[in-house]
XYZ file of C-alpha atoms in Angstrom:
389
model
C 13.446 -28.646 39.131
C 10.142 -27.475 37.359
C 7.850 -27.716 40.141
C 10.368 -29.878 42.180
C 12.190 -26.750 42.952
C 9.343 -24.577 43.898
C 10.361 -23.888 47.661
C 6.833 -22.897 48.772
C 5.210 -25.611 46.733
C 3.225 -28.381 48.238
C 5.524 -30.683 46.763
C 8.953 -29.456 47.905
C 11.166 -32.273 49.140
C 9.258 -35.496 49.345
C 9.454 -37.905 51.982
C 8.648 -39.819 53.741
C 7.501 -41.928 56.592
C 6.163 -44.632 59.111
C 3.640 -46.346 58.023
C 0.055 -46.785 58.981
C -1.934 -49.694 60.141
C -0.272 -52.809 59.222
C -2.163 -56.041 58.793
C -1.860 -58.772 61.150
C 1.426 -60.331 60.760
C 4.293 -61.027 62.767
C 6.298 -57.914 63.132
C 3.399 -56.029 62.877
C 2.210 -52.841 62.887
C 4.333 -50.878 60.905
C 4.679 -51.127 57.429
C 1.767 -49.655 57.400
C 1.857 -45.963 56.282
C 0.176 -44.641 59.247
C -2.026 -45.483 62.040
C -2.562 -48.651 63.290
C 0.869 -48.193 62.544
C 1.914 -49.741 65.702
C -1.323 -50.643 67.209
C 0.718 -51.654 70.190
C 0.454 -55.313 69.896
C 2.288 -57.580 72.575
C 5.897 -57.423 71.920
C 5.918 -61.305 71.585
C 3.854 -60.778 68.367
C 6.138 -58.498 66.999
C 9.256 -59.243 64.673
C 12.357 -57.061 66.033
C 14.008 -57.236 62.695
C 11.098 -55.048 61.075
C 10.827 -52.780 64.092
C 14.477 -52.135 63.766
C 14.257 -51.600 59.813
C 11.422 -49.159 60.460
C 13.237 -47.182 62.977
C 16.575 -46.947 60.981
C 14.698 -45.951 57.848
C 12.817 -43.266 59.627
C 16.226 -41.899 60.910
C 17.455 -41.889 57.400
C 14.417 -40.053 56.233
C 14.953 -37.442 58.870
C 18.902 -37.313 58.115
C 17.771 -36.817 54.313
C 15.587 -33.675 55.203
C 18.422 -32.253 57.446
C 21.038 -32.802 54.663
C 18.930 -31.272 51.708
C 19.784 -27.444 52.562
C 23.448 -28.411 52.876
C 24.070 -29.964 49.451
C 24.977 -26.765 47.545
C 27.870 -26.237 49.877
C 28.964 -29.797 50.582
C 29.642 -32.409 48.019
C 29.991 -35.134 50.799
C 26.363 -33.974 51.981
C 24.990 -34.297 48.415
C 26.423 -37.749 48.119
C 25.029 -39.073 51.290
C 21.727 -37.370 50.238
C 21.597 -39.070 46.837
C 22.556 -42.447 48.141
C 19.953 -42.414 51.037
C 17.110 -41.324 48.833
C 18.062 -44.020 46.540
C 16.689 -46.427 48.901
C 15.091 -45.509 52.191
C 11.632 -44.714 50.665
C 11.675 -47.989 48.637
C 12.611 -49.805 51.677
C 9.833 -48.442 53.577
C 7.401 -49.200 50.677
C 8.733 -52.651 50.359
C 7.814 -53.280 54.089
C 4.499 -51.693 53.693
C 3.529 -54.032 50.948
C 4.859 -57.040 52.980
C 2.491 -56.372 55.818
C -0.395 -55.583 53.383
C -0.159 -59.228 52.049
C -3.468 -60.244 54.259
C -5.670 -57.113 53.238
C -8.741 -58.613 51.726
C -11.027 -55.426 51.873
C -13.074 -57.041 54.659
C -14.868 -54.433 56.894
C -12.402 -54.595 59.959
C -9.366 -54.079 57.524
C -11.347 -51.298 55.840
C -11.902 -49.647 58.970
C -8.120 -49.757 59.850
C -7.346 -48.229 56.555
C -9.724 -45.397 57.307
C -8.631 -44.836 60.909
C -4.985 -45.565 60.495
C -4.322 -43.798 57.178
C -7.220 -41.693 55.663
C -7.768 -39.964 59.171
C -3.947 -39.029 59.663
C -3.948 -37.939 56.014
C -6.879 -35.292 56.477
C -5.707 -34.144 60.003
C -1.998 -33.684 58.907
C -2.752 -32.266 55.737
C -5.018 -29.602 57.553
C -2.304 -29.272 60.255
C 0.392 -28.637 57.632
C -1.667 -25.957 55.759
C -2.152 -23.991 58.907
C 1.491 -24.442 59.944
C 2.492 -23.037 56.516
C 0.174 -20.325 56.687
C 1.580 -19.140 59.975
C 5.382 -20.081 59.986
C 5.773 -19.094 56.374
C 3.504 -16.020 56.459
C 1.435 -17.089 53.728
C -2.117 -16.581 55.425
C -4.072 -17.297 52.002
C -2.144 -20.875 51.297
C -5.065 -23.178 50.364
C -6.114 -26.513 51.958
C -6.344 -29.212 49.278
C -7.197 -32.887 50.194
C -6.322 -33.716 46.546
C -2.820 -32.226 46.517
C -0.776 -33.788 49.275
C 1.685 -31.373 50.921
C 5.085 -32.230 51.886
C 5.086 -35.753 53.697
C 1.409 -36.521 53.312
C 1.898 -38.040 50.059
C 2.937 -41.360 51.412
C -0.460 -41.680 53.183
C -2.439 -40.931 50.110
C -0.167 -43.615 48.139
C -0.560 -46.101 50.702
C -4.218 -45.725 51.002
C -4.381 -46.301 47.058
C -1.902 -49.056 47.049
C -3.628 -50.995 49.789
C -6.922 -50.739 48.322
C -5.595 -52.138 45.029
C -3.873 -55.213 46.850
C -6.619 -57.767 46.087
C -5.933 -56.960 42.348
C -2.105 -57.526 42.531
C -2.923 -60.852 44.286
C -5.223 -61.852 41.233
C -2.928 -61.012 38.201
C -0.569 -63.309 36.818
C 2.635 -60.961 36.410
C 2.134 -58.405 39.083
C 5.643 -56.973 39.332
C 5.878 -56.939 35.873
C 2.755 -55.277 35.370
C 3.740 -52.510 38.190
C 6.927 -52.069 36.437
C 5.274 -51.218 33.258
C 2.764 -48.715 34.830
C 5.614 -46.908 36.588
C 7.360 -46.744 33.276
C 4.637 -45.303 31.453
C 3.860 -43.021 34.395
C 7.477 -41.617 34.007
C 6.719 -40.486 30.480
C 3.104 -39.068 31.036
C 3.329 -35.419 31.860
C -0.465 -35.056 31.808
C -1.182 -37.173 34.951
C -0.986 -33.939 37.100
C -0.587 -33.128 40.778
C -3.769 -34.716 42.229
C -2.949 -37.251 45.191
C 0.548 -37.073 43.932
C -0.374 -39.880 41.364
C 3.055 -39.827 39.899
C 4.538 -40.959 42.980
C 1.902 -43.170 43.681
C 2.558 -45.070 40.120
C 6.324 -44.536 40.023
C 6.858 -46.226 43.679
C 4.166 -48.889 42.993
C 6.595 -51.604 42.047
C 8.137 -51.593 45.478
C 4.904 -51.986 46.982
C 3.868 -54.943 44.842
C 7.213 -56.446 45.345
C 6.467 -56.445 49.152
C 3.309 -58.135 48.368
C 5.293 -60.897 46.700
C 8.004 -61.294 49.298
C 7.947 -64.320 51.989
C 9.904 -64.285 55.247
C 12.517 -66.565 53.552
C 13.349 -63.825 51.233
C 14.213 -61.490 54.178
C 16.371 -64.266 55.753
C 18.068 -64.742 52.397
C 19.621 -61.198 52.500
C 20.554 -61.503 56.212
C 23.101 -63.997 55.520
C 26.754 -63.422 56.386
C 27.872 -63.373 52.879
C 25.373 -60.942 51.851
C 26.332 -58.444 54.841
C 29.915 -58.736 53.902
C 28.882 -58.173 50.260
C 26.646 -54.976 51.087
C 29.889 -53.052 52.433
C 31.564 -52.650 49.044
C 28.470 -52.101 47.283
C 27.360 -49.143 49.564
C 30.903 -47.695 49.345
C 30.583 -47.891 45.532
C 27.161 -46.211 45.588
C 28.719 -43.518 47.833
C 31.674 -43.038 45.450
C 29.407 -42.935 42.350
C 27.011 -40.379 44.183
C 30.008 -38.287 45.022
C 30.915 -38.006 41.428
C 27.628 -37.513 40.232
C 26.417 -35.056 42.843
C 27.224 -31.959 40.786
C 25.636 -33.286 37.446
C 22.551 -35.214 38.806
C 18.977 -33.941 39.149
C 18.064 -35.288 42.584
C 14.286 -34.746 41.346
C 14.757 -38.343 39.792
C 14.612 -39.714 43.136
C 11.596 -37.958 44.312
C 9.498 -39.777 41.449
C 7.322 -36.916 41.539
C 7.557 -35.836 37.917
C 7.720 -37.125 34.398
C 10.697 -37.111 32.366
C 9.472 -34.116 30.204
C 8.696 -32.002 33.610
C 12.431 -32.501 34.385
C 13.317 -31.107 31.242
C 14.532 -34.530 29.895
C 13.450 -36.388 26.531
C 10.370 -38.772 27.180
C 12.487 -41.962 26.507
C 14.759 -40.932 29.480
C 11.743 -41.633 31.770
C 11.683 -45.295 31.079
C 15.442 -45.753 31.309
C 15.718 -43.735 34.527
C 12.658 -45.728 36.008
C 14.359 -49.155 35.196
C 17.745 -48.024 36.395
C 16.516 -46.495 39.598
C 14.511 -49.584 40.234
C 17.330 -51.683 39.780
C 19.877 -49.498 41.967
C 17.176 -49.294 44.562
C 16.660 -52.950 44.879
C 20.242 -53.511 45.406
C 20.718 -51.077 48.044
C 17.447 -52.051 49.830
C 18.877 -55.537 49.836
C 22.125 -54.106 51.458
C 20.151 -52.108 54.007
C 18.083 -55.164 55.091
C 21.270 -57.190 55.241
C 22.591 -54.912 58.028
C 19.281 -54.410 60.016
C 19.793 -56.185 63.360
C 17.468 -59.142 64.053
C 17.549 -59.027 67.796
C 15.657 -56.646 70.155
C 17.844 -53.555 70.955
C 17.399 -50.283 72.714
C 15.622 -48.781 69.741
C 13.624 -51.767 68.703
C 10.383 -50.500 70.591
C 10.604 -47.028 68.425
C 9.723 -49.089 65.474
C 6.144 -49.121 66.369
C 6.081 -45.180 66.374
C 7.822 -44.366 63.305
C 4.566 -42.717 61.745
C 4.580 -40.306 64.640
C 8.151 -39.462 64.011
C 7.724 -39.148 60.245
C 4.721 -36.881 60.379
C 5.670 -34.656 63.500
C 9.261 -33.999 62.305
C 7.953 -32.388 59.083
C 7.032 -29.487 61.301
C 10.537 -28.956 62.255
C 12.049 -29.778 58.801
C 9.880 -27.311 57.279
C 10.188 -24.643 60.028
C 13.993 -24.792 59.785
C 13.492 -23.478 56.215
C 10.774 -21.009 57.033
C 12.647 -19.595 59.782
C 16.068 -19.453 58.023
C 17.885 -21.833 60.551
C 20.428 -22.958 57.677
C 21.440 -19.246 57.023
C 23.917 -19.452 59.828
C 27.525 -19.786 58.391
C 28.515 -22.358 60.901
C 25.854 -25.028 59.880
C 27.604 -25.204 56.698
C 31.092 -25.944 58.121
C 31.961 -29.780 58.643
C 31.352 -29.412 62.151
C 28.089 -27.751 61.763
C 26.826 -30.569 59.245
C 27.620 -33.219 61.975
C 25.894 -31.234 64.659
C 22.928 -30.940 62.364
C 23.066 -34.714 61.556
C 23.018 -35.417 65.234
C 20.330 -33.254 66.131
C 18.076 -34.671 63.344
C 18.915 -38.142 64.343
C 18.069 -37.342 68.051
C 14.654 -35.162 67.305
C 13.202 -38.124 65.019
C 14.261 -40.658 67.743
C 12.415 -38.681 70.666
C 9.290 -38.194 68.388
C 8.985 -41.990 68.011
C 8.910 -42.566 71.750
C 5.817 -43.844 73.883
C 5.022 -40.440 75.266
C 4.731 -38.809 71.983
C 2.666 -41.608 70.914
C 0.262 -41.161 73.603
C -0.012 -37.577 73.308
C -0.859 -37.512 69.668
C -2.623 -41.117 69.195
C -5.882 -39.324 68.944
C -4.831 -38.082 65.577
C -2.777 -41.030 64.289
C -4.645 -44.116 65.634
C -8.149 -43.003 66.455
C -10.630 -45.805 67.390
C -13.561 -43.956 66.165
C -16.216 -46.479 66.921
C -18.902 -44.018 66.624
C -18.321 -43.738 62.867
C -18.715 -47.410 61.847
C -21.758 -49.865 62.025
C -20.989 -52.996 63.982
C -21.013 -55.888 61.620
C -23.781 -58.653 62.241
C -21.143 -61.160 63.345
C -19.887 -58.931 66.164
C -23.515 -58.227 67.195
C -24.337 -61.878 67.257
C -21.387 -62.621 69.462
C -22.472 -60.099 71.908
C -25.826 -61.471 72.031
C -24.400 -64.809 72.737
C -22.280 -63.556 75.601
C -25.128 -61.647 77.136
C -27.470 -64.758 76.856
C -24.675 -66.959 78.449
C -24.485 -64.618 81.500
C -28.169 -65.468 82.119
């Protein structure tokens, strides 16, 4: 897969994530990409549907990473991998866009953008680099904040997408423009790797779509008839993936490269971008159709998906560095089931409150010392002080 296949590359296997600081909306805290990621707001202000969607999506992220080394020996694992990669990141990004609708570049929201996305990006970019130096016996591997490694690309992308939110609110045909940009990116091999701009641009339509969605759109796909229809659609997707697994280059789903970098003619980039956008939308709708809307045992874990996303990356990469998949039993049907269960269990544990409390300093730092207080806040403090006297 050209640069996609380099096992020690910063770009090996994409994926992705919870999301950081959401803007204030019901259901809060999550779409974000990273921190305020679940700024634990009162439960009554959260929408169980979105927390459930985030938790289920992050579980699929972990399963996708667990299945990746099994694809060569298991056509079933390859089919599941392709199917999941078609929609789990688009679903995350759609929700991220939905909860970014109120972003207006005000001081408070810019502060949350820095503490909830930029800071975790820097912290984990550095942490992953040192982890690779140690676990992969590569002591000279460089730290590069411009070249996201493994999972951190999503935070860089979300930072850029959210900053551009006012622009997408202003233009007349935002989704059409975003799709056109994605198509152009897919045929532009000179974009390079800085900040994973290929992904930023090729995944952009899903973020813009989220900005355009309203609560009634989610209600539309959660109707009983849509849920019923989703079953044969998912079944058809799995059958197609099973038949195509041995011939399809999974790198297309990462949206990390242009068509030319995948050894395909330039025109194929535009065709694949449009085709995958359509397929992803259908499966995202099917996924949302089956997300429960009521509060369940895992609902509260939806506020901690950023933690699970970033922390499980150490185990996902470590399993490759330490050759855990070399064991023969892992590649047997029962072994594949065990790997799946372990991945689901680990990602669930990493989203729990104790883990969030332990790592909150790096993913949801307050950093009051780093920001000036705005004039309105100072005036309110003076008024309160005066009223006491």
